[in-house]
Amino acid sequence: MGNRLIGYGSYLPARIMSNADFERVMDTTDQWIVERTGIRERHFAAENETVADMAVAAARAALENAKLKIDDIDMVIVATTTPELDFPSVAVQVVGRMQAQKNIPAFDVRGACTGYIYALHCARAFFTAGMHERIMVIGAEKMSRFVDMTDRSTAVLFGDGAGALIFERSSSSYSGIIDTVVMSDGKKFDMLHGSPDHKIIMNGPETYKQAVTLMPDAARYIMDHAGITPDDVDWIVPHQANLRIIQSGAARLGFPLEKILVTVDKHANTSGASGALALTYAFDNNIIKKGQLVLYPAFGSGLTWGATLIRV
Ligand code: UT7
């Protein structure tokens, strides 16, 4: 039992923070940020704008794109690490805010920057088991809530937004989410984690070193499992954290530059929303076309990492 992609949508907050905006409030430069990360700007949600607000906006856009209503969906999964409320889940809030008439099962997945891969992993399992008809998978984050303006080494790296993909059960096992792999190593907790007062604690250089090996490892695992090589893959859409990590990982795997999708310059690191936002951007701009094969590896706090293969 397989699945296929039938809709997509995203939401980016109106407020854009450029590197120049950071130059004005901390000891940093546009040149440093661009050279070390590739980031030029990021969106920051308004103070009263919540993760659920952004998730609802992305969900509405995806439903409109698929020409469906919320009651046509029979499961909602939200990847988020930055919900304002500990309970209920953002996914339940989305279903409620959209006035669903059915009692649609809904839950959140917390996997930091790998969260969207974990959510797709769950969706794939439900399809494989033949348990659900249409699953909406949303990635939504308000990273700006965790940004510590006194720490230039992390403040400039993150952004806010939400993306949503809708998958439908299909008899083909070569469409939609074809495969997923997810992993974790909690012994590396210290490398990157949140603090009780909502700050990002990160050892940047160590995290960088892990990212450039673990993301390609997961990507290679999934290509080997599917019996394919980079030549068979149309696009690699790596988690958008840092342009140097993206390029170095893709080069290790033997992907040419023209097959690498980059949105980190516009969105920065949106953690669990990164993959869905990047894919939606590529669909909207006719960069990734229907039927193409996409390899999406991710890496993040935990440590967690993984990859998925999607025929869009
Ligand atoms: O989603 C997954 C989670 N996160 C990641 O993937 C992040 C992985 N790590 C990275 O992307 C990079 O390590 C960073 C972009 C965070 C940092 O780049 P780096 O090349 O590893 O720089 P560094 O931490 O080694 O710092 C080099 C210098 C330091 O100055 P000194 O000690 O050499 O004088 C920093 O203080 O750059 C300085 N620096 C800055 N300078 C200007 C750090 N942040 C900034 C800044 N502006 N914003």
PDB file of C-alpha atoms in Angstrom, residues 12-13 15-19 22 33 37-44 113 141 143-144 147 154-162 238-243 246 261-278 281:
ATOM      1  CA  LEU A  12       5.612  32.800   5.938  1.00  0.00           C
ATOM      2  CA  PRO A  13       5.095  35.670   8.393  1.00  0.00           C
ATOM      3  CA  ARG A  15       7.962  40.517   8.794  1.00  0.00           C
ATOM      4  CA  ILE A  16      11.313  39.979   7.079  1.00  0.00           C
ATOM      5  CA  MET A  17      14.500  40.348   9.127  1.00  0.00           C
ATOM      6  CA  SER A  18      17.488  41.049   6.903  1.00  0.00           C
ATOM      7  CA  ASN A  19      21.109  40.620   7.948  1.00  0.00           C
ATOM      8  CA  PHE A  22      20.856  42.203  12.875  1.00  0.00           C
ATOM      9  CA  ILE A  33      26.437  35.786   7.972  1.00  0.00           C
ATOM     10  CA  THR A  37      25.850  30.416   6.542  1.00  0.00           C
ATOM     11  CA  GLY A  38      24.447  31.588   3.176  1.00  0.00           C
ATOM     12  CA  ILE A  39      21.545  33.267   5.014  1.00  0.00           C
ATOM     13  CA  ARG A  40      20.431  36.678   3.702  1.00  0.00           C
ATOM     14  CA  GLU A  41      17.048  37.077   5.378  1.00  0.00           C
ATOM     15  CA  ARG A  42      14.478  35.225   7.468  1.00  0.00           C
ATOM     16  CA  HIS A  43      10.819  35.728   8.425  1.00  0.00           C
ATOM     17  CA  PHE A  44       9.912  36.453  12.043  1.00  0.00           C
ATOM     18  CA  CYS A 113      15.166  19.939  12.702  1.00  0.00           C
ATOM     19  CA  GLU A 141       7.956  26.578  13.906  1.00  0.00           C
ATOM     20  CA  MET A 143      12.118  29.707  16.184  1.00  0.00           C
ATOM     21  CA  SER A 144      12.226  33.464  16.862  1.00  0.00           C
ATOM     22  CA  VAL A 147      16.333  33.430  19.530  1.00  0.00           C
ATOM     23  CA  THR A 154      22.824  31.495  17.147  1.00  0.00           C
ATOM     24  CA  ALA A 155      20.530  34.539  16.785  1.00  0.00           C
ATOM     25  CA  VAL A 156      21.178  35.046  13.076  1.00  0.00           C
ATOM     26  CA  LEU A 157      20.553  31.422  12.095  1.00  0.00           C
ATOM     27  CA  PHE A 158      16.818  30.866  12.543  1.00  0.00           C
ATOM     28  CA  GLY A 159      13.481  31.839  11.031  1.00  0.00           C
ATOM     29  CA  ASP A 160       9.748  31.149  11.342  1.00  0.00           C
ATOM     30  CA  GLY A 161       7.159  29.627   9.027  1.00  0.00           C
ATOM     31  CA  ALA A 162       5.038  26.606   8.189  1.00  0.00           C
ATOM     32  CA  PRO A 238      18.619  19.006   2.402  1.00  0.00           C
ATOM     33  CA  HIS A 239      17.471  20.473   5.706  1.00  0.00           C
ATOM     34  CA  GLN A 240      18.154  24.180   5.281  1.00  0.00           C
ATOM     35  CA  ALA A 241      20.490  25.108   8.155  1.00  0.00           C
ATOM     36  CA  ASN A 242      23.649  26.360   6.501  1.00  0.00           C
ATOM     37  CA  LEU A 243      24.659  26.631   2.828  1.00  0.00           C
ATOM     38  CA  ILE A 246      24.241  21.695   2.282  1.00  0.00           C
ATOM     39  CA  LEU A 261      17.629  23.085  -3.759  1.00  0.00           C
ATOM     40  CA  VAL A 262      18.613  26.035  -1.569  1.00  0.00           C
ATOM     41  CA  THR A 263      16.149  28.195   0.366  1.00  0.00           C
ATOM     42  CA  VAL A 264      18.278  28.884   3.447  1.00  0.00           C
ATOM     43  CA  ASP A 265      19.161  32.290   1.934  1.00  0.00           C
ATOM     44  CA  LYS A 266      15.477  33.326   2.160  1.00  0.00           C
ATOM     45  CA  HIS A 267      14.093  31.365   5.134  1.00  0.00           C
ATOM     46  CA  ALA A 268      17.173  30.608   7.314  1.00  0.00           C
ATOM     47  CA  ASN A 269      16.798  27.540   9.540  1.00  0.00           C
ATOM     48  CA  THR A 270      13.095  26.941  10.225  1.00  0.00           C
ATOM     49  CA  SER A 271      13.779  23.596  11.952  1.00  0.00           C
ATOM     50  CA  GLY A 272      10.795  21.225  11.529  1.00  0.00           C
ATOM     51  CA  ALA A 273       9.240  23.496   8.886  1.00  0.00           C
ATOM     52  CA  SER A 274      12.362  23.611   6.721  1.00  0.00           C
ATOM     53  CA  GLY A 275      11.666  20.690   4.343  1.00  0.00           C
ATOM     54  CA  ALA A 276       7.990  21.466   3.731  1.00  0.00           C
ATOM     55  CA  LEU A 277       8.782  25.153   3.192  1.00  0.00           C
ATOM     56  CA  ALA A 278      11.612  24.346   0.775  1.00  0.00           C
ATOM     57  CA  TYR A 281       8.804  27.088  -2.541  1.00  0.00           C
TER      58      TYR A 281
END
